[in-house]
Coordinates of C-alpha atoms and ligand atoms in Angstrom, one line a residue:
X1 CA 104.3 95.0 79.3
X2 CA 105.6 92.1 81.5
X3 CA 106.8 91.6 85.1
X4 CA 110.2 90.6 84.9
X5 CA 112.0 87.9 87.6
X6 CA 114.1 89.7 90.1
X7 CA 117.7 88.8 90.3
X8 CA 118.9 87.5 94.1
X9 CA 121.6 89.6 95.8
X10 CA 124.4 86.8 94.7
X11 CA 123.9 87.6 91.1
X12 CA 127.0 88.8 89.2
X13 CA 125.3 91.3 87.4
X14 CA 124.4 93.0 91.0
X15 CA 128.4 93.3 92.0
X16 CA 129.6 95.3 89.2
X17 CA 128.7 98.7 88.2
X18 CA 126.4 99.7 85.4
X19 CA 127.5 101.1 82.3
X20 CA 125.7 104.9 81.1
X21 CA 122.9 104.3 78.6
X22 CA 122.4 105.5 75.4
X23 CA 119.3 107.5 74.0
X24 CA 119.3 104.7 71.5
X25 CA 119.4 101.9 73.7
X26 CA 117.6 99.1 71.7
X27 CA 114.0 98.3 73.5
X28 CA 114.7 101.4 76.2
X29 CA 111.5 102.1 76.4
X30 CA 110.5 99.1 76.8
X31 CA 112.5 97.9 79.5
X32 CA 111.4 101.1 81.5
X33 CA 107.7 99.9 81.1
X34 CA 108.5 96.7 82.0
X35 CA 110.8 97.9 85.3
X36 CA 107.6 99.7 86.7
X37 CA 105.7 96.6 86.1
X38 CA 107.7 94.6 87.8
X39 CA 108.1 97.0 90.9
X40 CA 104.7 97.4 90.9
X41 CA 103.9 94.1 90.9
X42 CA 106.5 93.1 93.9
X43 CA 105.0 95.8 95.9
X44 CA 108.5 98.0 95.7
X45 CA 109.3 101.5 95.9
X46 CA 112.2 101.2 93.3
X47 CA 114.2 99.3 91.1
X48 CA 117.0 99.1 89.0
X49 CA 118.0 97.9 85.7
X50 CA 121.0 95.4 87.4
X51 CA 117.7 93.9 89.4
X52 CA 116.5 92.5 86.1
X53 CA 119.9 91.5 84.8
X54 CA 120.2 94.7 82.8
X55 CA 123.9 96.1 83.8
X56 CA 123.3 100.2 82.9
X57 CA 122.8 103.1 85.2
X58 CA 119.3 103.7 85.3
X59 CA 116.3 102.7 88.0
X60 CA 112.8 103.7 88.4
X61 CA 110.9 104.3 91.3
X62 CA 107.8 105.5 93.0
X63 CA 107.7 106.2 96.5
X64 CA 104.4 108.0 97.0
X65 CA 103.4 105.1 99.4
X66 CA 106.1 106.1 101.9
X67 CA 106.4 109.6 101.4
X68 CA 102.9 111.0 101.5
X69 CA 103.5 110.6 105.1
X70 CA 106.6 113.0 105.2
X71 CA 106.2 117.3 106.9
X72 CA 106.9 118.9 103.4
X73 CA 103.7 117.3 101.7
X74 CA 105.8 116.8 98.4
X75 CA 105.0 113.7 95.8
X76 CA 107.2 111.3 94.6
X77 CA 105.3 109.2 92.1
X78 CA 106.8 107.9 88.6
X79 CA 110.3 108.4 88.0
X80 CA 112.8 107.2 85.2
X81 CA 116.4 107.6 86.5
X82 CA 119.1 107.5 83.9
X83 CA 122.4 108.5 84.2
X84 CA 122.4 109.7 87.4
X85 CA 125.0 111.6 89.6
X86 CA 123.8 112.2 93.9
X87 CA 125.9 114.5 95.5
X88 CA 125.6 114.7 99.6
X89 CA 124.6 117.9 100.4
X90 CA 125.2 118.5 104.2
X91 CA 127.1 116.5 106.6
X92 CA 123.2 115.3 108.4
X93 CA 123.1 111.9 108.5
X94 CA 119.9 109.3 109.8
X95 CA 119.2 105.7 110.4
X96 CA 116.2 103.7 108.9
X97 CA 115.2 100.1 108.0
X98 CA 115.6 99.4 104.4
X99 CA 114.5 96.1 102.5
X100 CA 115.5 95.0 99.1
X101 CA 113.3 93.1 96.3
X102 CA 117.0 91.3 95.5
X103 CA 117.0 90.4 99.6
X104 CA 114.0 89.2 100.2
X105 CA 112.8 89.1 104.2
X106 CA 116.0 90.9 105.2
X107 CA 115.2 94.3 106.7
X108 CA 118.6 96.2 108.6
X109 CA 119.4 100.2 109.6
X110 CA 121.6 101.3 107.5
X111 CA 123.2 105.0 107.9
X112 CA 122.5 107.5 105.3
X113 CA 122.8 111.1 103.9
X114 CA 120.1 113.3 104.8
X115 CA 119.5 115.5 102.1
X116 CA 121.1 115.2 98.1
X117 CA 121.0 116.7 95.3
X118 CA 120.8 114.6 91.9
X119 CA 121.3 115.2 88.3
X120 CA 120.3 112.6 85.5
X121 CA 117.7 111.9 82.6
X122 CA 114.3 111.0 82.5
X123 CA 113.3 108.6 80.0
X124 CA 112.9 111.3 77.3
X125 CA 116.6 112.2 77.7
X126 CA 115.3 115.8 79.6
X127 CA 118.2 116.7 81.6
X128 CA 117.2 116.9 84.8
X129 CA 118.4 118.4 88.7
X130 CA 116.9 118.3 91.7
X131 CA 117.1 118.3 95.8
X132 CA 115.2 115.8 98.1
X133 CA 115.8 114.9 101.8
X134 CA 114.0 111.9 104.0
X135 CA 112.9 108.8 102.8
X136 CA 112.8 110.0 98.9
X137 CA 116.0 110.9 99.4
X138 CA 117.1 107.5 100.7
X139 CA 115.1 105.3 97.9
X140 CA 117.0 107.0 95.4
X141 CA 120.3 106.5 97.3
X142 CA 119.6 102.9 98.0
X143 CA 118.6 102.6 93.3
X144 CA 121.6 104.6 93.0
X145 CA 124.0 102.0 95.0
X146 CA 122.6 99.1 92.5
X147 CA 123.8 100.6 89.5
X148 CA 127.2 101.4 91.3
X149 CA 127.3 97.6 92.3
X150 CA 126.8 98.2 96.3
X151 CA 124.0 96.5 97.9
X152 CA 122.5 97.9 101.7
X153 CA 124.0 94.7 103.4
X154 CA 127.4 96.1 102.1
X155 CA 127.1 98.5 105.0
X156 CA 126.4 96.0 107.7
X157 CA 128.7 95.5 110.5
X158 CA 129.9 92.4 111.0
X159 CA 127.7 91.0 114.0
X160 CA 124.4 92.2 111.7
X161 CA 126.1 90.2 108.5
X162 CA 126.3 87.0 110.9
X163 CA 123.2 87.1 112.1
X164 CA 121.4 87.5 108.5
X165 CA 123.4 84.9 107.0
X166 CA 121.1 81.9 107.4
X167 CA 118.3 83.6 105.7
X168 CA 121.3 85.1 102.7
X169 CA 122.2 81.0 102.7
X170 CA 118.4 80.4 101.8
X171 CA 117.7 83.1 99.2
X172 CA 120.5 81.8 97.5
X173 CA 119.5 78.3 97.6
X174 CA 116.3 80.1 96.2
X175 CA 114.1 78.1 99.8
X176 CA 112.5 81.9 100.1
X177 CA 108.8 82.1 99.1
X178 CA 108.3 85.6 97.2
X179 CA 104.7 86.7 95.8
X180 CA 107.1 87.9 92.6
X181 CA 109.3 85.6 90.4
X182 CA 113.1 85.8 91.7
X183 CA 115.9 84.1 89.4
X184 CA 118.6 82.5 91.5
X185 CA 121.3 82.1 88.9
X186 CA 123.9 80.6 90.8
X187 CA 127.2 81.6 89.8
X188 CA 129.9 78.9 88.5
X189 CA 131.4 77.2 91.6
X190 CA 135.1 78.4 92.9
X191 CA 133.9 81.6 91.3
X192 CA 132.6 83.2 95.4
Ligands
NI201 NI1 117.4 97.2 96.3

């Protein structure tokens, strides 16, 4: 297995949607090990195959560190996301501070869904459906916006994107100290 460098939020491959996977996906398998590694390793709760430069629709997270904490006692350890479709299930909405390995030292409320239902694969292709609310709820939401193309700054009002883009100007000039290997791979210029 190896950690893999994370990709910084100005990366191409992090603006355009993923495309679905197939079962035979050459080195699957071991891009899914090496996503956990890497999460793992950056001290993350998720992460998705566009975060390593992968463009499909898959993440993989474990959010037993922030969940354990939640009334229903539930655990949310390993998961292999492929494929996946949320649905919003009631019209309850809540506000919490998110952070993304991509975004390094930006942390921002951002408005979300309460409670979802989702439907995908796991990484033996075992169709799978299931309802979660809270934080698990918005970890999967946040994966599920990477391999759509949507970052959480996309949701940020306009006086929140001001004030956050000093430190967006620095991540991209790769002048933010990570304890994980991010790639800055600076898009052509006349191209943002
Ligand atoms: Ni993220």
């Amino acid at each position: 297995m190896s950690i893999l460098p994370i990709v910084t939020y100005d990366d191409p491959v992090l603006m355009k949607p993923g495309t679905p996977v197939h079962p035979e996906h050459p080195g699957l398998q071991d891009l899914i090990d090496d996503m956990f590694e890497t999460m793992y390793h950056a001290n993350g709760v998720g992460l998705a195959a566009p975060q390593v430069g992968h463009s499909l629709r898959m993440f993989v997270v474990d959010a037993d560190v922030i969940t354990e904490e939640e009334e229903n006692g539930e655990k949310h350890g390993p998961g292999v996301f492929i494929n996946p479709e949320i649905e919003i299930l009631e019209d309850d909405y809540w506000d919490a501070e998110e952070g993304c390995l991509s975004i390094p030292d930006v942390r921002e409320n951002v408005t979300r869904p309460f409670r979802i239902h989702i439907r995908y694969y796991d990484r033996d292709f075992q169709w799978c459906e299931a309802e979660h609310e809270g934080w698990y709820a918005r970890v999967l939401q946040h994966e599920y916006d990477h391999i759509k193309g949507v970052l959480f700054i996309d949701y940020l009002g306009s006086f929140r994107k001001r004030l956050i883009r000093g430190k967006l100007e620095e991540i991209r000039k790769g002048a933010v100290k990570t304890e994980y290997p991010l790639l800055s791979r600076k898009p052509a210029t006349g191209q943002r």
